[in-house]
Each structure stands twice: as structure tokens, then as C-alpha cells.
mmCIF file of C-alpha atoms in Angstrom:
data_model
loop_
_atom_site.group_PDB
_atom_site.id
_atom_site.type_symbol
_atom_site.label_atom_id
_atom_site.label_comp_id
_atom_site.label_asym_id
_atom_site.label_seq_id
_atom_site.Cartn_x
_atom_site.Cartn_y
_atom_site.Cartn_z
ATOM 1 C CA MET A 3 0.000 0.000 0.000
ATOM 2 C CA LEU A 4 2.706 2.479 1.035
ATOM 3 C CA GLU A 5 4.860 1.469 -1.919
ATOM 4 C CA SER A 6 1.959 2.064 -4.301
ATOM 5 C CA MET A 7 1.353 5.501 -2.812
ATOM 6 C CA ARG A 8 5.045 6.319 -3.078
ATOM 7 C CA ARG A 9 5.108 5.375 -6.773
ATOM 8 C CA SER A 10 1.968 7.406 -7.404
ATOM 9 C CA VAL A 11 3.429 10.485 -5.708
ATOM 10 C CA SER A 12 6.729 10.098 -7.576
ATOM 11 C CA ARG A 13 4.860 10.363 -10.900
ATOM 12 C CA TRP A 14 3.296 13.743 -10.105
ATOM 13 C CA PRO A 15 4.120 16.312 -12.832
ATOM 14 C CA LEU A 16 5.061 18.690 -10.015
ATOM 15 C CA TRP A 17 8.458 16.984 -9.700
ATOM 16 C CA ASP A 18 9.316 17.868 -13.311
ATOM 17 C CA LEU A 19 9.411 21.562 -12.377
ATOM 18 C CA PRO A 20 12.583 23.360 -11.275
ATOM 19 C CA ARG A 21 13.261 23.142 -7.554
ATOM 20 C CA TRP A 22 12.525 26.819 -6.889
ATOM 21 C CA LEU A 23 9.191 26.517 -8.700
ATOM 22 C CA GLN A 24 8.288 23.416 -6.702
ATOM 23 C CA ALA A 25 8.992 25.415 -3.547
ATOM 24 C CA LEU A 26 6.899 28.341 -4.815
ATOM 25 C CA VAL A 27 3.896 26.132 -5.632
ATOM 26 C CA ALA A 28 4.105 24.300 -2.310
ATOM 27 C CA GLY A 29 4.626 27.531 -0.367
ATOM 28 C CA VAL A 30 1.713 29.408 -1.944
ATOM 29 C CA VAL A 31 -0.679 26.467 -1.542
ATOM 30 C CA ALA A 32 0.444 25.940 2.067
ATOM 31 C CA ALA A 33 0.071 29.654 2.854
ATOM 32 C CA TYR A 34 -3.414 29.615 1.366
ATOM 33 C CA CYS A 35 -4.490 26.566 3.364
ATOM 34 C CA ALA A 36 -3.080 28.040 6.589
ATOM 35 C CA ALA A 37 -4.785 31.387 5.977
ATOM 36 C CA ALA A 38 -8.120 29.725 5.175
ATOM 37 C CA CYS A 39 -7.980 27.543 8.305
ATOM 38 C CA ALA A 40 -7.032 30.483 10.542
ATOM 39 C CA ALA A 41 -9.778 32.665 9.057
ATOM 40 C CA MET A 42 -12.399 29.957 9.572
ATOM 41 C CA VAL A 43 -11.432 29.642 13.231
ATOM 42 C CA MET A 44 -11.597 33.397 13.853
ATOM 43 C CA THR A 45 -14.786 34.166 11.892
ATOM 44 C CA ARG A 46 -18.219 34.192 13.425
ATOM 45 C CA VAL A 47 -20.796 32.903 10.960
ATOM 46 C CA GLU A 48 -23.830 35.122 10.317
ATOM 47 C CA ALA A 49 -26.915 34.281 8.300
ATOM 48 C CA GLY A 50 -26.772 37.396 6.143
ATOM 49 C CA GLN A 51 -23.154 36.787 5.226
ATOM 50 C CA LEU A 52 -23.878 33.179 4.331
ATOM 51 C CA ARG A 53 -26.792 34.269 2.147
ATOM 52 C CA LEU A 54 -24.689 36.727 0.163
ATOM 53 C CA PHE A 55 -21.838 34.233 -0.172
ATOM 54 C CA ALA A 56 -24.261 31.565 -1.410
ATOM 55 C CA VAL A 57 -25.681 33.951 -4.030
ATOM 56 C CA LEU A 58 -22.177 34.843 -5.250
ATOM 57 C CA VAL A 59 -21.145 31.187 -5.421
ATOM 58 C CA LEU A 60 -24.318 30.288 -7.331
ATOM 59 C CA CYS A 61 -23.727 33.126 -9.803
ATOM 60 C CA SER A 62 -20.144 31.977 -10.302
ATOM 61 C CA ALA A 63 -21.261 28.371 -10.815
ATOM 62 C CA ALA A 64 -23.998 29.436 -13.247
ATOM 63 C CA ALA A 65 -21.474 31.449 -15.271
ATOM 64 C CA VAL A 66 -19.175 28.418 -15.524
ATOM 65 C CA GLU A 67 -22.025 26.062 -16.410
ATOM 66 C CA LEU A 68 -23.529 28.331 -19.060
ATOM 67 C CA THR A 69 -20.204 28.996 -20.788
ATOM 68 C CA TRP A 70 -18.371 25.680 -20.424
ATOM 69 C CA ARG A 71 -18.697 24.816 -24.119
ATOM 70 C CA ALA A 72 -16.519 27.810 -24.948
ATOM 71 C CA GLY A 73 -13.642 26.180 -23.068
ATOM 72 C CA GLU A 74 -11.239 27.624 -20.524
ATOM 73 C CA PRO A 75 -9.222 30.671 -21.555
ATOM 74 C CA SER A 76 -5.454 30.450 -21.568
ATOM 75 C CA GLY A 77 -2.755 33.062 -21.245
ATOM 76 C CA LEU A 78 -3.489 36.386 -19.554
ATOM 77 C CA VAL A 79 -7.032 36.860 -20.842
ATOM 78 C CA ARG A 80 -9.468 36.748 -17.931
ATOM 79 C CA ASP A 81 -12.716 34.815 -18.102
ATOM 80 C CA VAL A 82 -14.501 37.479 -15.953
ATOM 81 C CA SER A 83 -15.792 34.806 -13.551
ATOM 82 C CA ALA A 84 -13.784 36.522 -10.802
ATOM 83 C CA VAL A 85 -16.376 39.326 -10.934
ATOM 84 C CA TRP A 86 -18.060 37.464 -8.091
ATOM 85 C CA ASP A 87 -14.920 37.450 -5.913
ATOM 86 C CA LEU A 88 -14.617 41.217 -5.471
ATOM 87 C CA PRO A 89 -18.022 41.627 -3.731
ATOM 88 C CA ALA A 90 -17.046 38.788 -1.381
ATOM 89 C CA ALA A 91 -13.730 40.502 -0.644
ATOM 90 C CA VAL A 92 -15.160 43.932 0.246
ATOM 91 C CA LEU A 93 -18.528 42.999 1.776
ATOM 92 C CA LEU A 94 -17.716 39.822 3.705
ATOM 93 C CA PRO A 95 -15.038 38.725 6.195
ATOM 94 C CA PRO A 96 -11.748 37.520 4.657
ATOM 95 C CA VAL A 97 -12.623 33.847 5.085
ATOM 96 C CA TYR A 98 -15.273 34.137 2.368
ATOM 97 C CA ALA A 99 -12.816 35.845 0.019
ATOM 98 C CA LEU A 100 -10.379 32.988 0.597
ATOM 99 C CA LEU A 101 -12.983 30.297 -0.065
ATOM 100 C CA ALA A 102 -14.702 32.003 -3.020
ATOM 101 C CA PRO A 103 -12.561 30.462 -5.814
ATOM 102 C CA VAL A 104 -12.783 26.886 -4.505
ATOM 103 C CA PRO A 105 -16.275 25.970 -5.833
ATOM 104 C CA ARG A 106 -15.610 27.666 -9.175
ATOM 105 C CA MET A 107 -12.273 25.900 -9.704
ATOM 106 C CA ALA A 108 -13.739 22.544 -8.695
ATOM 107 C CA LEU A 109 -16.608 22.959 -11.150
ATOM 108 C CA THR A 110 -14.205 24.092 -13.884
ATOM 109 C CA GLN A 111 -12.065 21.005 -13.277
ATOM 110 C CA VAL A 112 -15.077 18.719 -13.615
ATOM 111 C CA ARG A 113 -17.089 20.449 -16.345
ATOM 112 C CA VAL A 114 -14.638 22.395 -18.504
ATOM 113 C CA ARG A 115 -11.141 20.911 -18.537
ATOM 114 C CA ARG A 116 -9.169 18.570 -16.323
ATOM 115 C CA ALA A 117 -5.955 20.418 -15.601
ATOM 116 C CA VAL A 118 -2.907 19.083 -13.778
ATOM 117 C CA PHE A 119 -3.784 19.108 -10.094
ATOM 118 C CA HIS A 120 -0.881 21.226 -8.856
ATOM 119 C CA ARG A 121 -1.681 23.922 -11.448
ATOM 120 C CA ARG A 122 -5.326 24.053 -10.443
ATOM 121 C CA ALA A 123 -4.397 24.122 -6.755
ATOM 122 C CA TYR A 124 -1.850 26.898 -7.322
ATOM 123 C CA THR A 125 -4.351 28.974 -9.319
ATOM 124 C CA THR A 126 -6.956 28.561 -6.577
ATOM 125 C CA ALA A 127 -4.448 29.541 -3.885
ATOM 126 C CA ALA A 128 -3.253 32.581 -5.865
ATOM 127 C CA ILE A 129 -6.814 33.839 -6.380
ATOM 128 C CA GLY A 130 -7.722 33.200 -2.740
ATOM 129 C CA LEU A 131 -4.689 35.040 -1.379
ATOM 130 C CA ALA A 132 -5.292 37.923 -3.798
ATOM 131 C CA ASN A 133 -8.919 38.119 -2.641
ATOM 132 C CA ALA A 134 -7.815 38.157 1.001
ATOM 133 C CA THR A 135 -5.312 40.949 0.269
ATOM 134 C CA ALA A 136 -8.089 43.056 -1.266
ATOM 135 C CA SER A 137 -10.335 42.286 1.700
ATOM 136 C CA PHE A 138 -7.785 43.441 4.278
ATOM 137 C CA ALA A 139 -6.927 46.520 2.199
ATOM 138 C CA PHE A 140 -10.590 47.555 2.033
ATOM 139 C CA ARG A 141 -11.047 47.186 5.780
ATOM 140 C CA ALA A 142 -7.875 49.136 6.483
ATOM 141 C CA ALA A 143 -8.680 52.027 4.119
ATOM 142 C CA ALA A 144 -12.439 52.444 4.613
ATOM 143 C CA PRO A 145 -12.296 54.029 8.119
ATOM 144 C CA GLY A 146 -9.639 56.498 6.992
ATOM 145 C CA LEU A 147 -11.926 57.736 4.213
ATOM 146 C CA GLY A 148 -14.841 58.098 6.590
ATOM 147 C CA LEU A 149 -16.796 55.295 4.961
ATOM 148 C CA GLY A 150 -19.227 53.255 6.987
ATOM 149 C CA THR A 151 -20.580 49.806 6.306
ATOM 150 C CA GLY A 152 -22.798 50.990 3.454
ATOM 151 C CA THR A 153 -22.108 52.718 0.152
ATOM 152 C CA GLY A 154 -23.914 55.925 1.085
ATOM 153 C CA THR A 155 -24.875 58.460 -1.556
ATOM 154 C CA GLY A 156 -23.284 61.253 -3.528
ATOM 155 C CA ARG A 157 -19.616 61.864 -2.746
ATOM 156 C CA GLN A 158 -19.505 58.999 -0.249
ATOM 157 C CA ALA A 159 -20.826 56.548 -2.852
ATOM 158 C CA LEU A 160 -18.210 57.737 -5.332
ATOM 159 C CA LEU A 161 -15.405 57.291 -2.773
ATOM 160 C CA TRP A 162 -16.742 53.862 -1.885
ATOM 161 C CA ALA A 163 -16.781 52.750 -5.542
ATOM 162 C CA LEU A 164 -13.276 54.133 -6.132
ATOM 163 C CA LEU A 165 -11.983 52.289 -3.069
ATOM 164 C CA VAL A 166 -13.576 49.052 -4.274
ATOM 165 C CA ALA A 167 -12.026 49.539 -7.721
ATOM 166 C CA GLY A 168 -8.639 50.211 -6.118
ATOM 167 C CA CYS A 169 -8.908 47.039 -4.045
ATOM 168 C CA GLY A 170 -9.911 45.157 -7.187
ATOM 169 C CA LEU A 171 -6.810 46.487 -8.938
ATOM 170 C CA LEU A 172 -4.676 45.407 -5.984
ATOM 171 C CA ARG A 173 -6.266 41.981 -6.208
ATOM 172 C CA MET A 174 -5.309 41.748 -9.895
ATOM 173 C CA VAL A 175 -1.714 42.780 -9.196
ATOM 174 C CA VAL A 176 -1.242 40.167 -6.461
ATOM 175 C CA ASN A 177 -2.908 37.398 -8.459
ATOM 176 C CA ASP A 178 -1.055 38.217 -11.674
ATOM 177 C CA GLY A 179 2.246 38.478 -9.834
ATOM 178 C CA LEU A 180 1.889 34.973 -8.415
ATOM 179 C CA VAL A 181 0.583 33.458 -11.647
ATOM 180 C CA LEU A 182 3.122 35.119 -13.940
ATOM 181 C CA THR A 183 6.011 34.073 -11.701
ATOM 182 C CA ALA A 184 4.905 30.460 -12.072
ATOM 183 C CA VAL A 185 4.302 30.842 -15.825
ATOM 184 C CA ASN A 186 7.748 32.312 -16.335
ATOM 185 C CA GLY A 187 9.288 29.389 -14.473
ATOM 186 C CA SER A 188 7.322 26.596 -16.160
ATOM 187 C CA ALA A 189 7.289 28.019 -19.701
ATOM 188 C CA GLN A 190 10.500 29.941 -20.086
ATOM 189 C CA GLY A 191 10.632 32.095 -23.175
ATOM 190 C CA THR A 192 7.019 33.235 -22.846
ATOM 191 C CA ARG A 193 6.853 36.934 -23.660
ATOM 192 C CA LEU A 194 4.796 38.051 -20.700
ATOM 193 C CA LEU A 195 4.796 41.765 -21.502
ATOM 194 C CA ARG A 196 3.506 41.152 -25.003
ATOM 195 C CA GLU A 197 0.851 38.773 -23.678
ATOM 196 C CA ALA A 198 -0.293 41.302 -21.065
ATOM 197 C CA ALA A 199 -0.487 44.137 -23.609
ATOM 198 C CA ARG A 200 -2.726 42.313 -26.069
ATOM 199 C CA PRO A 201 -6.024 44.147 -26.667
ATOM 200 C CA GLU A 202 -8.192 41.257 -25.463
ATOM 201 C CA ALA A 203 -6.114 40.938 -22.281
ATOM 202 C CA VAL A 204 -6.414 44.643 -21.480
ATOM 203 C CA PHE A 205 -10.118 44.743 -22.307
ATOM 204 C CA SER A 206 -10.947 41.674 -20.222
ATOM 205 C CA SER A 207 -8.994 43.079 -17.238
ATOM 206 C CA VAL A 208 -10.820 46.413 -17.391
ATOM 207 C CA ALA A 209 -14.185 44.689 -17.901
ATOM 208 C CA GLU A 210 -13.590 42.381 -14.926
ATOM 209 C CA LEU A 211 -12.646 45.320 -12.684
ATOM 210 C CA LEU A 212 -15.634 47.461 -13.671
ATOM 211 C CA LEU A 213 -18.129 44.610 -13.479
ATOM 212 C CA GLY A 214 -16.743 43.528 -10.111
ATOM 213 C CA THR A 215 -17.164 47.071 -8.770
ATOM 214 C CA LEU A 216 -20.715 47.230 -10.148
ATOM 215 C CA ALA A 217 -21.578 43.832 -8.652
ATOM 216 C CA ALA A 218 -20.175 44.892 -5.262
ATOM 217 C CA PHE A 219 -22.184 48.124 -5.315
ATOM 218 C CA ALA A 220 -25.372 46.201 -6.126
ATOM 219 C CA ALA A 221 -24.695 43.491 -3.541
ATOM 220 C CA ALA A 222 -24.104 46.134 -0.849
ATOM 221 C CA HIS A 223 -27.767 47.140 -1.178
ATOM 222 C CA SER A 224 -29.302 43.701 -1.682
ATOM 223 C CA SER A 225 -27.876 40.202 -1.882
ATOM 224 C CA PHE A 226 -30.125 39.290 -4.798
ATOM 225 C CA ALA A 227 -29.488 42.521 -6.725
ATOM 226 C CA VAL A 228 -26.183 41.017 -7.854
ATOM 227 C CA LEU A 229 -28.169 38.570 -10.009
ATOM 228 C CA GLY A 230 -28.721 41.423 -12.448
ATOM 229 C CA ALA A 231 -25.047 41.230 -13.442
ATOM 230 C CA LEU A 232 -25.243 37.528 -14.336
ATOM 231 C CA PRO A 233 -26.562 37.856 -17.940
ATOM 232 C CA LEU A 234 -24.017 40.576 -18.698
ATOM 233 C CA VAL A 235 -21.151 38.465 -17.352
ATOM 234 C CA ILE A 236 -22.230 35.416 -19.370
ATOM 235 C CA VAL A 237 -22.517 37.399 -22.612
ATOM 236 C CA LEU A 238 -19.161 39.040 -21.965
ATOM 237 C CA GLN A 239 -17.511 35.710 -21.163
ATOM 238 C CA ARG A 240 -18.705 34.143 -24.392
ATOM 239 C CA GLY A 241 -17.657 37.156 -26.437
ATOM 240 C CA LEU A 242 -14.211 37.311 -24.847
ATOM 241 C CA ARG A 243 -13.587 33.609 -25.343
ATOM 242 C CA ARG A 244 -14.596 33.748 -29.011
ATOM 243 C CA ALA A 245 -12.376 36.787 -29.526
ATOM 244 C CA GLN A 246 -9.497 35.120 -27.698
ATOM 245 C CA LEU A 247 -9.885 31.910 -29.695
ATOM 246 C CA LEU A 248 -9.895 33.786 -32.997
ATOM 247 C CA ALA A 249 -6.970 36.023 -32.056
ATOM 248 C CA GLY A 250 -4.988 33.102 -30.649
ATOM 249 C CA THR A 251 -5.579 31.019 -33.766
ATOM 250 C CA TRP A 252 -4.359 33.744 -36.113
ATOM 251 C CA ALA A 253 -1.421 34.496 -33.800
ATOM 252 C CA ALA A 254 -0.358 30.827 -33.775
ATOM 253 C CA TRP A 255 -0.690 30.660 -37.578
ATOM 254 C CA PHE A 256 1.517 33.726 -37.970
ATOM 255 C CA ARG A 257 4.121 32.706 -35.366
ATOM 256 C CA LEU A 258 4.507 29.250 -36.958
ATOM 257 C CA ARG A 259 5.466 30.811 -40.285
ATOM 258 C CA PRO A 260 9.285 30.822 -39.687
ATOM 259 C CA LEU A 261 9.341 27.072 -38.928
ATOM 260 C CA TRP A 262 6.867 26.362 -41.746
ATOM 261 C CA ALA A 263 8.874 28.348 -44.304
ATOM 262 C CA MET A 264 12.136 26.718 -43.206
ATOM 263 C CA LEU A 265 10.746 23.200 -43.587
ATOM 264 C CA LEU A 266 8.864 23.774 -46.827
ATOM 265 C CA ASP A 267 11.961 25.308 -48.379
ATOM 266 C CA SER A 268 13.589 21.859 -48.067
ATOM 267 C CA ALA A 269 10.439 19.827 -48.735
ATOM 268 C CA PRO A 270 8.201 21.905 -51.068
ATOM 269 C CA GLU A 271 6.333 18.831 -52.239
ATOM 270 C CA VAL A 272 4.295 18.685 -49.020
ATOM 271 C CA ARG A 273 2.545 22.009 -49.679
ATOM 272 C CA LEU A 274 -1.214 21.429 -49.926
ATOM 273 C CA PRO A 275 -3.185 22.957 -52.807
ATOM 274 C CA PRO A 276 -5.162 26.107 -51.905
ATOM 275 C CA GLN A 277 -8.855 25.693 -51.202
ATOM 276 C CA PRO A 278 -11.361 28.374 -52.272
ATOM 277 C CA GLY A 279 -13.280 30.208 -49.580
ATOM 278 C CA THR A 280 -10.770 29.498 -46.770
ATOM 279 C CA ARG A 281 -8.773 32.741 -46.834
ATOM 280 C CA LEU A 282 -10.384 34.023 -43.614
ATOM 281 C CA ALA A 283 -10.963 30.603 -41.999
ATOM 282 C CA ALA A 284 -8.485 30.919 -39.119
ATOM 283 C CA ARG A 285 -8.838 27.413 -37.715
ATOM 284 C CA TYR A 286 -8.611 25.802 -41.156
ATOM 285 C CA ARG A 287 -5.501 27.830 -42.005
ATOM 286 C CA LEU A 288 -3.809 26.869 -38.718
ATOM 287 C CA HIS A 289 -4.700 23.188 -39.173
ATOM 288 C CA ARG A 290 -3.309 23.281 -42.702
ATOM 289 C CA ARG A 291 -0.054 24.851 -41.508
ATOM 290 C CA VAL A 292 0.382 22.275 -38.737
ATOM 291 C CA VAL A 293 -0.247 19.411 -41.199
ATOM 292 C CA GLU A 294 2.285 20.803 -43.676
ATOM 293 C CA ILE A 295 4.899 21.166 -40.932
ATOM 294 C CA ARG A 296 4.405 17.584 -39.793
ATOM 295 C CA ASP A 297 4.433 16.292 -43.400
ATOM 296 C CA ALA A 298 7.694 18.142 -44.032
ATOM 297 C CA GLN A 299 9.208 16.574 -40.917
ATOM 298 C CA LEU A 300 8.257 13.145 -42.226
ATOM 299 C CA ALA A 301 9.781 13.972 -45.631
ATOM 300 C CA LEU A 302 13.032 14.927 -43.877
ATOM 301 C CA ARG A 303 13.003 11.861 -41.640
ATOM 302 C CA PRO A 304 15.775 10.002 -43.535
ATOM 303 C CA PHE A 305 18.106 12.952 -42.952
ATOM 304 C CA ARG A 306 17.658 13.105 -39.177
ATOM 305 C CA ASP A 307 20.844 12.900 -37.164
ATOM 306 C CA GLY A 308 20.670 10.645 -34.127
ATOM 307 C CA ARG A 309 23.977 12.104 -32.958
ATOM 308 C CA ALA A 310 22.471 15.593 -32.784
ATOM 309 C CA ALA A 311 19.446 14.256 -30.876
ATOM 310 C CA ALA A 312 21.677 12.452 -28.379
ATOM 311 C CA GLU A 313 23.873 15.491 -27.791
ATOM 312 C CA ALA A 314 20.840 17.749 -27.406
ATOM 313 C CA ALA A 315 19.285 15.310 -24.921
ATOM 314 C CA ASP A 316 22.493 15.158 -22.863
ATOM 315 C CA ALA A 317 22.872 18.947 -22.851
ATOM 316 C CA ALA A 318 19.211 19.506 -21.922
ATOM 317 C CA LEU A 319 19.485 17.007 -19.072
ATOM 318 C CA SER A 320 22.655 18.689 -17.802
ATOM 319 C CA ALA A 321 20.883 22.070 -17.949
ATOM 320 C CA GLY A 322 18.151 20.755 -15.636
ATOM 321 C CA LEU A 323 15.324 21.155 -18.137
ATOM 322 C CA THR A 324 12.016 19.410 -17.562
ATOM 323 C CA ARG A 325 10.942 16.382 -19.575
ATOM 324 C CA ASP A 326 8.721 18.430 -21.889
ATOM 325 C CA GLU A 327 11.470 20.991 -22.451
ATOM 326 C CA ARG A 328 13.963 18.220 -23.249
ATOM 327 C CA ASP A 329 11.576 16.723 -25.816
ATOM 328 C CA VAL A 330 11.186 20.131 -27.469
ATOM 329 C CA ILE A 331 14.972 20.618 -27.604
ATOM 330 C CA ILE A 332 15.490 17.131 -29.072
ATOM 331 C CA GLU A 333 12.855 17.668 -31.758
ATOM 332 C CA ALA A 334 14.312 21.068 -32.665
ATOM 333 C CA ALA A 335 17.820 19.617 -32.899
ATOM 334 C CA MET A 336 16.597 16.852 -35.193
ATOM 335 C CA ILE A 337 14.890 19.407 -37.450
ATOM 336 C CA VAL A 338 17.974 21.615 -37.697
ATOM 337 C CA SER A 339 20.325 18.694 -38.309
ATOM 338 C CA ALA A 340 18.031 17.210 -40.990
ATOM 339 C CA LEU A 341 17.747 20.563 -42.759
ATOM 340 C CA GLY A 342 21.514 20.985 -42.657
ATOM 341 C CA ALA A 343 22.164 17.456 -43.929
ATOM 342 C CA ARG A 344 19.773 17.858 -46.858
ATOM 343 C CA ARG A 345 21.095 21.308 -47.684
ATOM 344 C CA ASN A 346 24.695 19.974 -47.721
ATOM 345 C CA GLY A 347 23.768 17.094 -49.986
ATOM 346 C CA ALA A 348 24.236 14.318 -47.430
ATOM 347 C CA ALA A 349 22.883 10.904 -48.335
ATOM 348 C CA PRO A 350 19.734 9.772 -46.473
ATOM 349 C CA ALA A 351 20.437 7.564 -43.486
ATOM 350 C CA GLY A 352 17.851 5.044 -44.580
ATOM 351 C CA SER A 353 17.361 3.798 -41.026
ATOM 352 C CA PRO A 354 13.758 3.035 -40.021
ATOM 353 C CA ASP A 355 14.624 4.138 -36.494
ATOM 354 C CA ALA A 356 16.089 7.488 -37.518
ATOM 355 C CA GLY A 357 13.096 9.345 -36.163
ATOM 356 C CA HIS A 358 12.084 7.250 -33.182
ATOM 357 C CA CYS A 359 12.820 10.145 -30.792
ATOM 358 C CA LEU A 360 10.139 12.348 -32.315
ATOM 359 C CA PRO A 361 7.144 12.708 -29.934
ATOM 360 C CA GLY A 362 3.724 11.803 -31.260
ATOM 361 C CA PRO A 363 1.245 14.452 -32.379
ATOM 362 C CA GLY A 364 -0.953 16.224 -29.846
ATOM 363 C CA ASP A 365 -4.529 15.290 -29.036
ATOM 364 C CA ASP A 366 -5.983 18.467 -30.535
ATOM 365 C CA LEU A 367 -5.061 21.347 -32.791
ATOM 366 C CA GLU A 368 -4.393 23.793 -29.956
ATOM 367 C CA SER A 369 -1.980 21.522 -28.073
ATOM 368 C CA GLU A 370 -0.189 20.591 -31.291
ATOM 369 C CA ALA A 371 0.175 24.243 -32.299
ATOM 370 C CA ARG A 372 1.495 25.152 -28.830
ATOM 371 C CA ARG A 373 4.100 22.405 -29.044
ATOM 372 C CA LEU A 374 5.231 23.429 -32.517
ATOM 373 C CA LEU A 375 5.530 27.039 -31.358
ATOM 374 C CA ARG A 376 7.906 25.913 -28.628
ATOM 375 C CA VAL A 377 9.850 23.861 -31.172
ATOM 376 C CA SER A 378 10.012 26.878 -33.476
ATOM 377 C CA ARG A 379 11.442 29.058 -30.686
ATOM 378 C CA ALA A 380 14.011 26.380 -29.864
ATOM 379 C CA VAL A 381 15.032 26.064 -33.528
ATOM 380 C CA ARG A 382 15.699 29.788 -33.751
ATOM 381 C CA HIS A 383 16.978 30.677 -30.289
ATOM 382 C CA SER A 384 18.212 27.653 -28.302
ATOM 383 C CA PRO A 385 22.014 27.510 -27.883
ATOM 384 C CA ILE A 386 21.704 23.795 -27.115
ATOM 385 C CA VAL A 387 20.124 23.175 -30.526
ATOM 386 C CA ARG A 388 22.756 25.277 -32.287
ATOM 387 C CA ARG A 389 25.603 23.383 -30.622
ATOM 388 C CA ALA A 390 24.071 19.954 -31.226
ATOM 389 C CA ALA A 391 23.455 20.627 -34.938
ATOM 390 C CA LEU A 392 26.627 22.624 -35.517
ATOM 391 C CA ASP A 393 28.228 20.059 -37.823
ATOM 392 C CA PRO A 394 25.557 17.975 -39.582
ATOM 393 C CA GLY A 395 28.215 16.295 -41.717
ATOM 394 C CA ARG A 396 29.723 14.327 -38.838
ATOM 395 C CA PRO A 397 29.065 10.564 -38.617
ATOM 396 C CA ARG A 398 25.597 9.695 -37.404
ATOM 397 C CA ARG A 399 24.968 7.922 -34.132
ATOM 398 C CA GLU A 400 21.532 6.525 -33.466
ATOM 399 C CA THR A 401 20.346 6.492 -29.906
ATOM 400 C CA ALA A 402 17.185 5.834 -27.974
ATOM 401 C CA CYS A 403 15.539 8.736 -26.173
#
């Protein structure tokens, strides 16, 4: 029994991360659990608070359930479901702000997409700690501005709304800081500034902040008044996800062009004939580009250099890269060495095992495109790939990955 548990724990994807990132994930999740437990012990439960929290949780669950077909957004574009967390942070004790993301993340895991557990746990902890930070900030600043428990009217209502918006902005900063630190560690090379400055990312952030402030103002007057924001949030979520999907598809198509052009220059026969009426079909164009890249890799398979793959694998292992990163480096090295061998007129290896190190295709278009984008970056920028494929004319050495 204990041996089985030990083997199961040893296979967690968490252990593939760098040591500092493992410590960050464990530390943030532990801090969240400790804060939630301490807050539960120190909080006195009141019926009115439970009623408002239940309404906010139900609205959050309804938003997830009514938009699950659109999928879960990736990158820095927000899905606006956190609109329901800001009212909990400013109107309820911190324990409710800490617990607010738990039901939503659990429902997302079950209904939308099964993510790796440590990523889902880290995201939940980051949101919860950010909510708690906003909650404490609101309670510390409100007395200094002369604000009571209600929103008031006139100038007081304006100050109250501005304070809520400021706390919401603080919440975003804390959450994004924790999430982006983890993203930068697990997916090195991601251009975070460019991702954050994309129009859909900026718009979704502003929309989430304004809607959260509006929902908090409504909930301060009546628990059930917040239901009026539900249709708007659902419509906005669907619109943002469609816009993100379209923009992400075109962006992936464009960013794959360097790898695509490089491969098709050596294997032009794999280019598919143009189809009428598909010029603006983003998903079709991306699928076509991915297929042509993979077909070109197969055409270059006899020219792959097992020596380059072995050297890239050894260098990646010595550099402490994760398993996924090593696979990307190996694939990029095989592409560069095959292109160099064909360009220099080398004879095909003719070995049926020359490409056995190449990982299989992804389960869907998005995952396959993401992988090829990482391969493309490695082909152009990785010093390990450049060193491994420096001399494609050297004798080949086949090796197992």
C-alpha cells in the first residue's frame, strides 16, 4: 500500500518543475491553506453573510455552467468569472474571500477541462490570497476615508466605488504576480509583456474590474441585486472567449510561419493545394499549416541525425530542463540537423529508427500548435540546438531517447 502511494506520488508532474518553482507552488498552496484555516477559526458565521456568499457562489457556478462549451481561456485573458470574488472581498469577512474560488475551480475542473492538479491548486491559492489581500486593504482604508458599512450616496458613494475599484486592482496585481512568476518558471521564453499588452487581455482586465465594482455596489444594497449582473457576465464571457480563440488562432498561424517556411523550403512537395473560400478561416488555415509542418518533418526523416538528438538530450538534461522541455529541444535539434544534412547534400540515413525520438502528435489542434511554437522558438533561439546541430556532416549515431 505504502509502496503504491510512493510510486503514485513520484509520478506527479510537479516533480518535473525546477526546484525553486516546486517550492513556490508548495509555499503558496500551504500559505493559502493556513490562511483559510485560521480565518475559519476566527470568523463568526452570520446568516446574512452566508446568504450573500451563497448567491455569489451560485452566480459563479452558473457562469461556468452556461459557458463551459466555450472552453477555458489560456494566457493572460481573464474569463470574468472573478467578478463574483470582489463583492465577497469587500462585503464579507476575509474567510469568504479565501474560499470564493474553490467551488468555481472545482466545477471548472469537472465540467470544462481537467488540468494538472498542482496547477489548479496553485491557481486557486493565488486567487484566494489575492482576494484576502483586497479584503484586508478595504477594511484598512475604509475608516480612513470616513466610509461606513454601506455605500452611502453622492460623494460617499463615489469614494466607496473608487476604493472598491482600487482594491480590485490590488487583487489583480497580487494574483497576476503569483501566476506570472509560475508561468515564467514553467514556460520559459514566454513573452509576458507582449501577452499582457494584447487588446483582449487589457479589455478583459478592465471589464472584470468594472463589473466587479458594479456587482459589489449592487450586492451592498441587496444580496439578490447582484443577479442582475449575471446575464451581462455570461454574454461578456462568451464574447471574450470567441475573440481570444480567434486572435490566438491567427497568432499561432503567424508565429509558426518561420518554422513552416524553413521546412517547406527543403520539402516543397508537401505544400497542400489552396482551397477556395478558406482565406479568412483561421482554424482551417492553422490546421493546414500544422499538417504541412508535420508532413515536411516526415519527408526529412531520412536525414535526421541521431547524434544531434543524443547530444541535445544530454545537454538539456545537464541544464536541468524538464521532460517536456527536453523533448522540445530534441525535436528542434533533429529538425535543424536534418535541414543541414539535406542542404549539404548528405545521403539519407535510410534507417527506419532514424526518427524514433520524435514525440507523437498532440490530441488536438491547440496543443499541437502550442508544441510546434515551442519547437520553433528552440530552432531559432536555443544555444543547445545550435551546438548539437553545428556540424551535420559528422558521422551519425543513433540512440534511444
